């Protein structure tokens, strides 16, 4: 049985105020795949991500993780399998210290204290934040908060990592560190972002959303070469794929 | 206004103070919760004109403050921020109650003033005790203690979320206020008209954020039950803490020493 599979079939979702955010989204991500979900503001990226671990349930259609359909009954299982990193770390961090923050998930899962401790130090080490263990999370810099938010999900040892705009509001150095970190993972990764350069760096596949529908799905290099598509979806070619106006090189 | 803003932004201080390691911090949260409850109940049980007899009760907050290394300024500013409520509750007493209660030579103190002072003192005592409990224990561990006392988990979690929520609210408030001040350079305060929409937008932002925080907790398997990161242990010291303090409170409540002293002094003066 593989938990690493993520499948959506014909998802429809409308917010209570009537906004139709998803209008028939289907895909199938397989083991170890790293998928960039791109699209303009309001395209439905965050809404889609919230369906992947059951924070929202679709009006129509279904989500499967491995061979488990996401329903109210399978929620605890699904949430252990799918780790979710939210866009704003402030929404995620609320314990009085980084160590307790990272231990929160494993403790909820009922693990023994020694096991919890192990996982906490391992997760903090992975994101290079061991030195922050005793600091209060709300006093950290943006990049540090992001790292801790990721660690707090890694400590649950999920098979699938879902992240909403992991590089939003980061300075270039923190952004680069986050990208390197994302590249180092072997999880199935679903990353919503505007940062198409990040997609080129980290992802093996790009899913373009536009007005709640899939506008394109393919390898990042192919998808981003289609200028008409990008323009229609209010996106811009990754800087790296644009001709350089200063030195005059590029394609 | 800038003062309010910085006080709001300091909400996290409480958590920082709670992470110190002192003799008071090491006492089991359950012991501190029982002791504080006993303290509050006895202070509240005094009759409405009592002032002097409550004074020995100041020893408890002062002891926590000193041994727990909580800066007095921290407690005083929080008390000052909330004190208007106590003043509003008590301020009409002097106008209503003109019964002379105490004569200090030519000065007559009416029942109204006495009960006003009594309300303020009660407020000062109970609030500082509660604040110091949190500052020397940490709110999470206070909640954990409540859970161990069989307070229903639903209630404990509400409390925990409320605390986190207040913190979030405070930060949103500070942000909204700052945004407002930047655009209203000349005005010194917030006009009533603007105040309404500020509070409205604040409420919406907070509700939104509270919802997202709760969702994020759910995503990490939170199902309403708290799990301590450091297991609780009730030792002999903790029992001694409870019995020592509670005995002191009960004695101070039953034998109002300062009252006897005070009467002696007053008799001597008159
Ligand atoms: N809580 C909400 N209530 C109503 N409409 C919402 C809510 N959240 C998002 N929307 C709407 O749903 C659509 C998709 O939003 P979202 O998934 O957040 O997009 P993205 O993350 O791609 O920017 C947008 O039109 C947005 O205005
Ligand atoms: Mg979004």
Short mmCIF file of C-alpha atoms and ligand atoms in Angstrom, two decimals:
data_model
loop_
_atom_site.label_atom_id
_atom_site.label_comp_id
_atom_site.label_asym_id
_atom_site.label_seq_id
_atom_site.Cartn_x
_atom_site.Cartn_y
_atom_site.Cartn_z
CA UNK A 1 0.00 0.00 0.00
CA UNK A 2 1.44 3.36 -0.94
CA UNK A 3 0.35 6.43 0.95
CA UNK A 4 2.37 8.63 -1.34
CA UNK A 5 -0.30 8.84 -3.99
CA UNK A 6 -2.48 11.94 -4.22
CA UNK A 7 -5.48 11.85 -6.47
CA UNK A 8 -8.29 14.33 -7.09
CA UNK A 9 -11.29 13.51 -9.20
CA UNK A 10 -13.46 16.30 -10.55
CA UNK A 11 -13.33 18.57 -7.51
CA UNK A 12 -15.88 21.34 -7.16
CA UNK A 13 -15.90 23.73 -4.26
CA UNK A 14 -17.86 26.90 -3.56
CA UNK A 15 -17.35 29.03 -0.43
CA UNK A 16 -20.40 29.68 1.72
CA UNK A 17 -20.72 33.17 0.18
CA UNK A 18 -21.15 31.57 -3.25
CA UNK A 19 -17.65 32.11 -4.68
CA UNK A 20 -16.93 29.13 -6.91
CA UNK A 21 -13.26 28.52 -6.10
CA UNK A 22 -12.76 25.11 -7.73
CA UNK A 23 -14.60 24.09 -10.87
CA UNK A 24 -13.71 20.55 -11.84
CA UNK A 25 -10.11 19.87 -10.88
CA UNK A 26 -8.61 16.42 -11.50
CA UNK A 27 -5.06 15.10 -11.19
CA UNK A 28 -3.00 12.19 -9.94
CA UNK A 29 0.37 12.76 -8.28
CA UNK A 30 2.54 9.71 -7.76
CA UNK A 31 5.22 8.66 -5.32
CA UNK A 32 8.04 11.16 -4.83
CA UNK A 33 6.69 13.57 -7.39
CA UNK A 34 7.19 17.25 -6.66
CA UNK A 35 4.37 19.33 -8.07
CA UNK A 36 4.18 23.09 -8.34
CA UNK A 37 0.61 24.40 -8.28
CA UNK A 38 0.82 27.82 -9.92
CA UNK A 39 -1.76 30.44 -10.77
CA UNK A 40 -2.67 34.08 -10.20
CA UNK A 41 -4.09 35.42 -6.95
CA UNK A 42 -7.51 33.93 -6.41
CA UNK A 43 -6.96 31.11 -8.91
CA UNK A 44 -7.89 28.58 -6.23
CA UNK A 45 -4.49 27.28 -5.14
CA UNK A 46 -5.05 27.59 -1.40
CA UNK A 47 -8.55 26.19 -1.70
CA UNK A 48 -7.22 23.16 -3.57
CA UNK A 49 -4.50 22.55 -1.00
CA UNK A 50 -6.99 22.67 1.87
CA UNK A 51 -8.82 19.77 0.24
CA UNK A 52 -5.76 17.54 0.27
CA UNK A 53 -5.90 16.89 4.00
CA UNK A 54 -9.59 17.38 4.55
CA UNK A 55 -9.64 20.93 5.94
CA UNK A 56 -12.30 21.56 3.31
CA UNK A 57 -14.52 18.89 1.82
CA UNK A 58 -15.45 19.15 -1.84
CA UNK A 59 -18.96 20.03 -2.94
CA UNK A 60 -18.54 17.41 -5.63
CA UNK A 61 -15.79 14.92 -6.51
CA UNK A 62 -13.33 13.22 -4.20
CA UNK A 63 -9.75 13.23 -2.97
CA UNK A 64 -7.78 10.03 -2.37
CA UNK A 65 -4.52 9.70 -0.49
CA UNK A 66 -2.98 6.33 -1.32
CA UNK A 67 -6.00 4.10 -1.37
CA UNK A 68 -7.88 5.99 1.32
CA UNK A 69 -10.62 8.40 0.33
CA UNK A 70 -10.58 11.61 2.38
CA UNK A 71 -13.73 11.62 4.49
CA UNK A 72 -14.64 12.58 8.02
CA UNK A 73 -13.88 9.03 9.17
CA UNK A 74 -10.43 8.76 7.60
CA UNK A 75 -9.38 12.25 8.68
CA UNK A 76 -6.97 11.22 11.48
CA UNK A 77 -5.17 8.84 9.11
CA UNK A 78 -5.09 11.35 6.29
CA UNK A 79 -3.68 14.05 8.54
CA UNK A 80 -0.90 11.78 9.71
CA UNK A 81 -0.03 11.07 6.08
CA UNK A 82 -0.37 14.57 4.65
CA UNK A 83 1.58 17.33 6.37
CA UNK A 84 0.35 20.84 5.70
CA UNK A 85 2.51 23.96 5.92
CA UNK A 86 0.35 27.08 5.89
CA UNK A 87 1.11 30.26 4.04
CA UNK A 88 1.37 32.46 7.11
CA UNK A 89 3.57 30.84 9.79
CA UNK A 90 1.79 32.99 12.38
CA UNK A 91 -1.33 30.91 11.79
CA UNK A 92 0.56 27.77 12.57
CA UNK A 93 2.83 28.66 15.46
CA UNK A 94 1.16 29.05 18.81
CA UNK A 95 3.03 27.11 21.48
CA UNK A 96 5.24 29.07 23.89
CA UNK A 97 8.53 27.58 22.63
CA UNK A 98 9.85 26.19 19.36
CA UNK A 99 10.54 22.82 20.98
CA UNK A 100 6.95 22.50 22.22
CA UNK A 101 5.68 23.71 18.87
CA UNK A 102 7.50 20.95 17.02
CA UNK A 103 6.44 18.39 19.66
CA UNK A 104 2.77 19.34 19.38
CA UNK A 105 1.92 17.01 16.50
CA UNK A 106 3.78 13.91 17.78
CA UNK A 107 2.29 14.38 21.27
CA UNK A 108 -1.19 14.54 19.75
CA UNK A 109 -0.39 11.34 17.89
CA UNK A 110 0.21 9.72 21.28
CA UNK A 111 3.90 8.88 20.81
CA UNK A 112 6.10 8.03 23.78
CA UNK A 113 8.10 10.96 25.24
CA UNK A 114 11.51 9.61 24.10
CA UNK A 115 10.22 9.10 20.57
CA UNK A 116 8.79 12.61 20.58
CA UNK A 117 12.11 14.03 21.71
CA UNK A 118 13.92 12.13 18.95
CA UNK A 119 11.58 13.41 16.30
CA UNK A 120 11.79 16.98 17.54
CA UNK A 121 15.57 17.07 17.41
CA UNK A 122 15.60 15.35 14.03
CA UNK A 123 13.06 17.76 12.53
CA UNK A 124 14.84 20.81 13.91
CA UNK A 125 18.14 19.52 12.60
CA UNK A 126 16.67 18.98 9.14
CA UNK A 127 15.57 22.60 8.86
CA UNK A 128 18.78 23.80 10.53
CA UNK A 129 16.97 25.35 13.50
CA UNK A 130 18.26 23.35 16.48
CA UNK A 131 19.67 26.53 18.01
CA UNK A 132 16.16 28.05 18.15
CA UNK A 133 14.65 25.25 20.26
CA UNK A 134 14.06 27.30 23.39
CA UNK A 135 12.99 30.55 21.73
CA UNK A 136 9.35 31.63 21.54
CA UNK A 137 8.20 31.15 17.91
CA UNK A 138 6.51 34.56 17.58
CA UNK A 139 9.82 36.37 18.18
CA UNK A 140 11.63 34.77 15.24
CA UNK A 141 12.46 36.29 11.86
CA UNK A 142 10.33 35.43 8.84
CA UNK A 143 12.77 32.83 7.55
CA UNK A 144 13.18 31.23 10.97
CA UNK A 145 9.41 31.09 11.44
CA UNK A 146 9.05 29.37 8.10
CA UNK A 147 11.74 26.83 9.04
CA UNK A 148 10.03 26.09 12.36
CA UNK A 149 6.63 25.78 10.68
CA UNK A 150 8.12 23.20 8.32
CA UNK A 151 9.81 21.36 11.21
CA UNK A 152 6.53 21.26 13.13
CA UNK A 153 5.05 19.31 10.22
CA UNK A 154 8.13 17.15 9.53
CA UNK A 155 8.07 15.87 13.12
CA UNK A 156 4.88 13.99 12.20
CA UNK A 157 6.89 12.18 9.51
CA UNK A 158 4.27 12.62 6.80
CA UNK A 159 4.51 10.88 3.43
CA UNK A 160 3.13 13.85 1.56
CA UNK A 161 4.10 17.48 2.15
CA UNK A 162 1.68 20.21 1.14
CA UNK A 163 2.89 23.81 1.27
CA UNK A 164 1.14 27.07 0.53
CA UNK A 165 3.50 29.72 -0.85
CA UNK A 166 6.57 28.62 1.11
CA UNK A 167 8.72 31.49 -0.16
CA UNK A 168 6.18 34.31 0.27
CA UNK A 169 7.59 37.23 2.29
CA UNK A 170 11.10 35.81 2.53
CA UNK A 171 14.30 37.69 1.78
CA UNK A 172 16.51 36.22 -0.99
CA UNK A 173 18.77 34.33 1.39
CA UNK A 174 15.90 32.79 3.36
CA UNK A 175 14.19 31.99 0.07
CA UNK A 176 17.24 30.18 -1.23
CA UNK A 177 17.58 28.19 2.00
CA UNK A 178 13.93 27.19 1.83
CA UNK A 179 14.31 26.09 -1.79
CA UNK A 180 17.38 23.98 -0.97
CA UNK A 181 15.45 22.43 1.90
CA UNK A 182 12.48 21.58 -0.33
CA UNK A 183 14.83 20.02 -2.89
CA UNK A 184 16.36 17.80 -0.23
CA UNK A 185 13.04 16.13 0.63
CA UNK A 186 11.99 12.80 -0.79
CA UNK A 187 8.34 13.18 0.12
CA UNK A 188 5.64 13.61 -2.46
CA UNK A 189 5.44 17.41 -2.48
CA UNK A 190 2.63 19.72 -3.52
CA UNK A 191 3.71 23.36 -3.50
CA UNK A 192 1.42 26.28 -4.30
CA UNK A 193 3.37 29.34 -5.39
CA UNK A 194 3.71 32.39 -7.63
CA UNK A 195 7.42 31.83 -7.66
CA UNK A 196 7.92 30.10 -11.01
CA UNK A 197 11.69 30.04 -10.53
CA UNK A 198 11.10 27.97 -7.42
CA UNK A 199 9.04 25.56 -9.50
CA UNK A 200 11.92 25.21 -11.96
CA UNK A 201 14.29 24.49 -9.09
CA UNK A 202 12.20 22.12 -7.04
CA UNK A 203 9.39 20.64 -9.09
CA UNK A 204 9.16 17.86 -11.62
CA UNK A 205 5.70 18.88 -12.66
CA UNK A 206 3.67 22.08 -12.91
CA UNK A 207 -0.10 22.31 -12.56
CA UNK A 208 -1.48 25.64 -13.72
CA UNK A 209 -4.77 26.74 -12.17
CA UNK A 210 -6.93 29.42 -13.67
CA UNK A 211 -10.33 30.43 -12.31
CA UNK A 212 -10.62 27.14 -10.44
CA UNK A 213 -9.76 24.93 -13.40
CA UNK A 214 -6.63 23.16 -14.56
CA UNK A 215 -5.24 25.21 -17.46
CA UNK A 216 -2.11 23.13 -17.98
CA UNK A 217 -0.34 20.15 -16.46
CA UNK A 218 3.13 19.05 -17.52
CA UNK A 219 6.84 19.42 -17.00
CA UNK A 220 7.71 22.93 -15.75
CA UNK A 221 10.06 23.64 -18.66
CA UNK A 222 7.34 22.82 -21.21
CA UNK A 223 4.53 24.62 -19.43
CA UNK A 224 6.53 27.79 -18.86
CA UNK A 225 7.62 28.00 -22.48
CA UNK A 226 3.98 28.53 -23.54
CA UNK A 227 3.81 32.33 -23.39
CA UNK A 228 0.20 32.56 -24.56
CA UNK A 229 -0.87 30.25 -21.74
CA UNK A 230 1.12 32.16 -19.13
CA UNK A 231 -0.32 35.47 -20.27
CA UNK A 232 -3.87 34.09 -20.22
CA UNK A 233 -3.32 32.88 -16.64
CA UNK A 234 -1.76 36.17 -15.46
CA UNK A 235 1.63 34.61 -14.99
CA UNK A 236 5.08 35.64 -16.16
CA UNK A 237 7.87 33.50 -17.56
CA UNK A 238 10.43 32.57 -14.88
CA UNK A 239 13.22 35.15 -14.87
CA UNK A 240 15.70 32.44 -15.67
CA UNK A 241 13.91 31.66 -18.94
CA UNK A 242 13.75 35.28 -20.05
CA UNK A 243 16.35 36.97 -22.25
CA UNK A 244 18.68 39.04 -20.13
CA UNK A 245 18.22 42.75 -20.92
CA UNK A 246 21.52 43.72 -19.27
CA UNK A 247 24.01 41.33 -20.78
CA UNK A 248 21.97 40.53 -23.87
CA UNK A 249 22.23 36.77 -23.59
CA UNK A 250 19.51 34.15 -23.22
CA UNK A 251 17.21 32.75 -25.81
CA UNK B 1 -1.72 55.55 22.02
CA UNK B 2 1.85 54.46 21.31
CA UNK B 3 1.91 53.19 24.90
CA UNK B 4 -1.14 51.01 24.32
CA UNK B 5 0.47 49.73 21.16
CA UNK B 6 3.68 48.68 22.86
CA UNK B 7 1.77 47.11 25.76
CA UNK B 8 -0.26 45.11 23.26
CA UNK B 9 2.86 43.96 21.46
CA UNK B 10 4.33 42.78 24.73
CA UNK B 11 1.66 40.14 25.27
CA UNK B 12 4.28 37.49 24.64
CA UNK B 13 6.21 38.67 27.72
CA UNK B 14 4.02 36.45 29.88
CA UNK B 15 5.22 33.36 28.04
CA UNK B 16 8.82 34.50 28.19
CA UNK B 17 8.62 35.09 31.94
CA UNK B 18 6.99 31.68 32.39
CA UNK B 19 10.05 30.00 30.91
CA UNK B 20 12.38 31.11 33.69
CA UNK B 21 13.69 28.53 36.12
CA UNK B 22 13.15 29.60 39.74
CA UNK B 23 11.91 27.90 42.90
CA UNK B 24 8.39 29.20 42.14
CA UNK B 25 8.50 28.08 38.53
CA UNK B 26 9.48 24.58 39.60
CA UNK B 27 6.39 24.17 41.84
CA UNK B 28 3.83 21.86 40.22
CA UNK B 29 1.17 23.84 38.33
CA UNK B 30 -1.58 22.04 40.23
CA UNK B 31 -0.18 23.27 43.54
CA UNK B 32 -0.08 26.85 42.28
CA UNK B 33 -3.59 26.64 40.87
CA UNK B 34 -5.07 25.36 44.17
CA UNK B 35 -3.19 27.97 46.18
CA UNK B 36 -4.29 30.78 43.88
CA UNK B 37 -7.89 29.58 43.99
CA UNK B 38 -7.81 29.50 47.80
CA UNK B 39 -6.26 32.99 47.83
CA UNK B 40 -8.89 34.43 45.50
CA UNK B 41 -11.83 32.83 47.33
CA UNK B 42 -10.69 34.13 50.72
CA UNK B 43 -9.98 37.64 49.43
CA UNK B 44 -13.39 37.82 47.80
CA UNK B 45 -15.08 36.55 50.97
CA UNK B 46 -14.16 39.63 53.03
CA UNK B 47 -17.07 41.98 53.73
CA UNK B 48 -17.49 45.05 51.58
CA UNK B 49 -15.92 47.58 53.98
CA UNK B 50 -12.76 45.59 54.68
CA UNK B 51 -9.50 47.25 53.75
CA UNK B 52 -6.88 46.80 56.45
CA UNK B 53 -7.52 43.10 57.04
CA UNK B 54 -6.68 42.36 53.42
CA UNK B 55 -3.22 43.85 53.64
CA UNK B 56 -1.44 40.68 54.88
CA UNK B 57 -2.64 39.01 51.69
CA UNK B 58 -0.21 41.23 49.77
CA UNK B 59 2.55 38.97 51.06
CA UNK B 60 1.62 36.21 48.58
CA UNK B 61 1.87 38.20 45.34
CA UNK B 62 4.96 39.97 46.66
CA UNK B 63 6.62 36.63 47.42
CA UNK B 64 5.82 35.21 43.98
CA UNK B 65 7.05 38.42 42.40
CA UNK B 66 10.37 38.33 44.23
CA UNK B 67 11.19 34.63 44.16
CA UNK B 68 9.73 34.16 40.65
CA UNK B 69 11.78 37.11 39.33
CA UNK B 70 8.85 38.84 37.69
CA UNK B 71 9.59 42.55 37.16
CA UNK B 72 7.16 44.61 39.31
CA UNK B 73 6.74 47.07 36.43
CA UNK B 74 5.34 44.29 34.29
CA UNK B 75 2.60 43.49 36.80
CA UNK B 76 1.87 47.15 37.55
CA UNK B 77 1.41 48.17 33.90
CA UNK B 78 -0.97 45.24 33.28
CA UNK B 79 -2.94 46.19 36.41
CA UNK B 80 -3.05 49.81 35.30
CA UNK B 81 -4.35 48.80 31.87
CA UNK B 82 -7.27 46.93 33.39
CA UNK B 83 -7.87 49.10 36.47
CA UNK B 84 -10.40 51.42 34.76
CA UNK B 85 -12.90 48.56 34.99
CA UNK B 86 -12.51 48.34 38.76
CA UNK B 87 -12.76 52.11 39.06
CA UNK B 88 -15.96 52.11 37.02
CA UNK B 89 -17.45 49.44 39.27
CA UNK B 90 -16.57 51.22 42.51
CA UNK B 91 -16.58 54.91 41.68
CA UNK B 92 -20.24 55.53 42.50
CA UNK B 93 -20.01 54.06 45.98
CA UNK B 94 -18.71 57.29 47.60
CA UNK B 95 -21.62 59.21 46.03
CA UNK B 96 -24.24 56.79 47.25
CA UNK B 97 -22.99 55.67 50.65
CA UNK B 98 -22.46 58.63 53.03
CA UNK B 99 -22.50 56.65 56.27
CA UNK B 100 -19.48 57.75 58.35
CA UNK B 101 -17.38 54.69 59.13
CA UNK B 102 -14.00 55.85 60.40
CA UNK B 103 -12.92 59.10 62.06
CA UNK B 104 -9.30 60.12 61.77
CA UNK B 105 -9.33 63.24 63.95
CA UNK B 106 -11.19 65.83 61.86
CA UNK B 107 -11.30 63.61 58.76
CA UNK B 108 -14.37 61.41 58.37
CA UNK B 109 -14.18 58.47 55.99
CA UNK B 110 -17.58 57.40 54.69
CA UNK B 111 -18.65 53.85 53.95
CA UNK B 112 -18.65 54.72 50.25
CA UNK B 113 -14.97 55.56 50.20
CA UNK B 114 -14.12 52.51 52.27
CA UNK B 115 -15.97 50.15 49.96
CA UNK B 116 -14.39 51.85 46.95
CA UNK B 117 -10.92 51.29 48.42
CA UNK B 118 -11.92 47.73 49.26
CA UNK B 119 -12.95 47.02 45.66
CA UNK B 120 -9.69 48.44 44.34
CA UNK B 121 -7.62 46.41 46.78
CA UNK B 122 -9.52 43.21 46.05
CA UNK B 123 -9.04 43.83 42.37
CA UNK B 124 -5.33 44.46 42.84
CA UNK B 125 -4.87 41.31 44.91
CA UNK B 126 -6.86 38.83 42.83
CA UNK B 127 -5.64 40.09 39.49
CA UNK B 128 -1.99 40.20 40.49
CA UNK B 129 -2.28 36.67 41.92
CA UNK B 130 -3.80 35.39 38.67
CA UNK B 131 -1.24 37.23 36.56
CA UNK B 132 1.63 35.91 38.66
CA UNK B 133 0.25 32.39 38.49
CA UNK B 134 0.48 32.57 34.70
CA UNK B 135 3.81 34.39 34.69
CA UNK B 136 5.40 31.72 36.89
CA UNK B 137 3.67 28.70 35.37
CA UNK B 138 2.80 29.37 31.74
CA UNK B 139 -0.76 29.39 30.51
CA UNK B 140 -0.50 25.99 28.85
CA UNK B 141 0.52 24.36 32.10
CA UNK B 142 -2.21 26.16 34.03
CA UNK B 143 -4.69 24.67 31.55
CA UNK B 144 -3.06 21.29 31.97
CA UNK B 145 -3.54 21.54 35.74
CA UNK B 146 -7.21 22.38 35.22
CA UNK B 147 -7.57 19.35 32.98
CA UNK B 148 -6.05 17.16 35.70
CA UNK B 149 -8.62 18.57 38.13
CA UNK B 150 -11.30 17.09 35.89
CA UNK B 151 -12.38 20.40 34.42
CA UNK B 152 -14.09 19.24 31.20
CA UNK B 153 -11.61 19.30 28.26
CA UNK B 154 -14.00 21.38 26.17
CA UNK B 155 -13.80 24.14 28.72
CA UNK B 156 -10.02 23.91 29.10
CA UNK B 157 -9.48 24.05 25.35
CA UNK B 158 -11.78 27.06 25.10
CA UNK B 159 -9.65 28.75 27.70
CA UNK B 160 -6.44 27.87 25.90
CA UNK B 161 -7.80 29.16 22.62
CA UNK B 162 -9.09 32.31 24.28
CA UNK B 163 -5.60 33.02 25.56
CA UNK B 164 -4.03 32.41 22.20
CA UNK B 165 -6.84 34.41 20.66
CA UNK B 166 -6.27 37.40 22.92
CA UNK B 167 -2.65 37.33 21.89
CA UNK B 168 -3.61 37.27 18.23
CA UNK B 169 -6.19 40.01 18.81
CA UNK B 170 -3.61 42.16 20.52
CA UNK B 171 -1.21 41.84 17.61
CA UNK B 172 -3.90 42.58 15.05
CA UNK B 173 -4.96 45.58 17.14
CA UNK B 174 -1.41 46.87 17.24
CA UNK B 175 -1.18 46.51 13.46
CA UNK B 176 -4.47 48.27 12.78
CA UNK B 177 -3.59 51.07 15.18
CA UNK B 178 -0.21 51.57 13.57
CA UNK B 179 -1.73 51.66 10.12
CA UNK B 180 -4.22 54.21 11.36
CA UNK B 181 -1.64 56.41 13.04
CA UNK B 182 0.51 56.52 9.94
CA UNK B 183 -2.38 57.94 7.97
CA UNK B 184 -3.75 60.20 10.69
CA UNK B 185 -0.61 62.10 11.45
CA UNK B 186 -2.26 65.13 12.97
CA UNK B 187 -4.96 63.69 15.19
CA UNK B 188 -3.82 62.60 18.63
CA UNK B 189 -6.49 60.02 19.32
CA UNK B 190 -8.98 57.93 17.39
CA UNK B 191 -12.20 59.77 16.63
CA UNK B 192 -15.40 57.97 17.53
CA UNK B 193 -16.47 57.61 13.92
CA UNK B 194 -13.21 55.98 12.86
CA UNK B 195 -13.17 53.94 16.05
CA UNK B 196 -16.24 52.01 14.95
CA UNK B 197 -14.77 50.87 11.68
CA UNK B 198 -11.40 50.12 13.29
CA UNK B 199 -13.04 47.81 15.80
CA UNK B 200 -15.11 46.23 13.04
CA UNK B 201 -12.16 45.45 10.83
CA UNK B 202 -10.24 44.21 13.83
CA UNK B 203 -13.00 41.79 14.75
CA UNK B 204 -13.18 40.40 11.23
CA UNK B 205 -9.43 39.96 10.95
CA UNK B 206 -9.31 38.25 14.32
CA UNK B 207 -12.16 35.89 13.58
CA UNK B 208 -10.47 34.98 10.32
CA UNK B 209 -7.16 34.37 11.92
CA UNK B 210 -8.64 32.46 14.84
CA UNK B 211 -10.29 30.18 12.33
CA UNK B 212 -7.02 29.59 10.49
CA UNK B 213 -5.12 28.94 13.73
CA UNK B 214 -7.70 26.38 14.77
CA UNK B 215 -7.57 24.70 11.35
CA UNK B 216 -3.80 24.49 11.59
CA UNK B 217 -4.05 22.87 15.03
CA UNK B 218 -6.49 20.32 13.63
CA UNK B 219 -4.05 19.53 10.81
CA UNK B 220 -1.51 18.43 13.37
CA UNK B 221 -3.91 16.01 15.00
CA UNK B 222 -5.30 18.20 17.77
CA UNK B 223 -8.53 16.64 18.98
CA UNK B 224 -9.25 18.67 22.09
CA UNK B 225 -6.94 16.96 24.56
CA UNK B 226 -3.77 18.57 25.84
CA UNK B 227 -0.55 16.64 26.12
CA UNK B 228 2.17 17.96 28.43
CA UNK B 229 5.67 18.19 26.97
CA UNK B 230 7.11 17.86 30.48
CA UNK B 231 5.20 15.33 32.60
CA UNK B 232 3.66 16.67 35.82
CA UNK B 233 5.06 15.50 39.17
CA UNK B 234 3.55 16.37 42.54
CA UNK B 235 6.31 16.28 45.14
CA UNK B 236 6.50 16.99 48.86
CA UNK B 237 7.62 20.56 48.18
CA UNK B 238 4.45 21.12 46.19
CA UNK B 239 2.27 19.84 49.03
CA UNK B 240 4.20 22.02 51.46
CA UNK B 241 3.63 25.02 49.18
CA UNK B 242 -0.12 24.44 49.15
CA UNK B 243 -0.50 23.79 52.88
CA UNK B 244 1.85 26.54 53.99
CA UNK B 245 0.18 29.27 51.98
CA UNK B 246 -3.39 28.12 52.51
CA UNK B 247 -2.83 27.94 56.27
CA UNK B 248 -1.46 31.47 56.16
CA UNK B 249 -4.45 32.74 54.15
CA UNK B 250 -6.97 31.10 56.47
CA UNK B 251 -5.30 32.52 59.57
CA UNK B 252 -5.15 35.96 57.97
CA UNK B 253 -8.81 35.70 57.06
CA UNK B 254 -10.03 34.53 60.48
CA UNK B 255 -7.82 36.73 62.66
CA UNK B 256 -7.61 40.13 60.99
CA UNK B 257 -4.46 41.21 62.76
CA UNK B 258 -4.09 44.65 61.16
CA UNK B 259 -7.64 45.45 62.16
CA UNK B 260 -6.74 45.00 65.83
CA UNK B 261 -3.57 46.96 65.31
CA UNK B 262 -5.46 49.61 63.36
CA UNK B 263 -8.09 50.00 66.09
CA UNK B 264 -5.36 50.39 68.65
CA UNK B 265 -3.71 53.09 66.55
CA UNK B 266 -6.99 54.91 65.95
CA UNK B 267 -7.86 54.83 69.66
CA UNK B 268 -4.46 56.20 70.44
CA UNK B 269 -4.93 59.05 67.92
CA UNK B 270 -8.41 60.10 69.04
N1 LIG C 1 -12.99 32.22 3.10
C1 LIG C 1 -13.41 32.57 1.86
N2 LIG C 1 -14.68 32.95 1.66
C2 LIG C 1 -15.12 33.29 0.44
N3 LIG C 1 -14.37 33.28 -0.66
C3 LIG C 1 -13.08 32.92 -0.53
C4 LIG C 1 -12.53 32.54 0.73
N4 LIG C 1 -11.24 32.22 0.55
C5 LIG C 1 -10.98 32.39 -0.74
N5 LIG C 1 -12.09 32.80 -1.42
C6 LIG C 1 -12.21 33.05 -2.86
O1 LIG C 1 -11.96 31.84 -3.53
C7 LIG C 1 -11.18 32.07 -4.68
C8 LIG C 1 -9.91 31.24 -4.61
O2 LIG C 1 -9.13 31.69 -3.53
P1 LIG C 1 -7.75 31.03 -3.10
O3 LIG C 1 -7.89 29.57 -3.13
O4 LIG C 1 -7.35 31.65 -1.80
O5 LIG C 1 -6.77 31.51 -4.25
P2 LIG C 1 -5.17 31.55 -4.29
O6 LIG C 1 -4.64 30.83 -3.12
O7 LIG C 1 -4.85 30.91 -5.60
O8 LIG C 1 -4.77 32.99 -4.31
C9 LIG C 1 -10.93 33.56 -4.75
O9 LIG C 1 -11.86 34.13 -5.63
C10 LIG C 1 -11.18 34.03 -3.34
O10 LIG C 1 -11.67 35.35 -3.34
MG1 LIG C 2 -3.44 31.48 -1.54
#
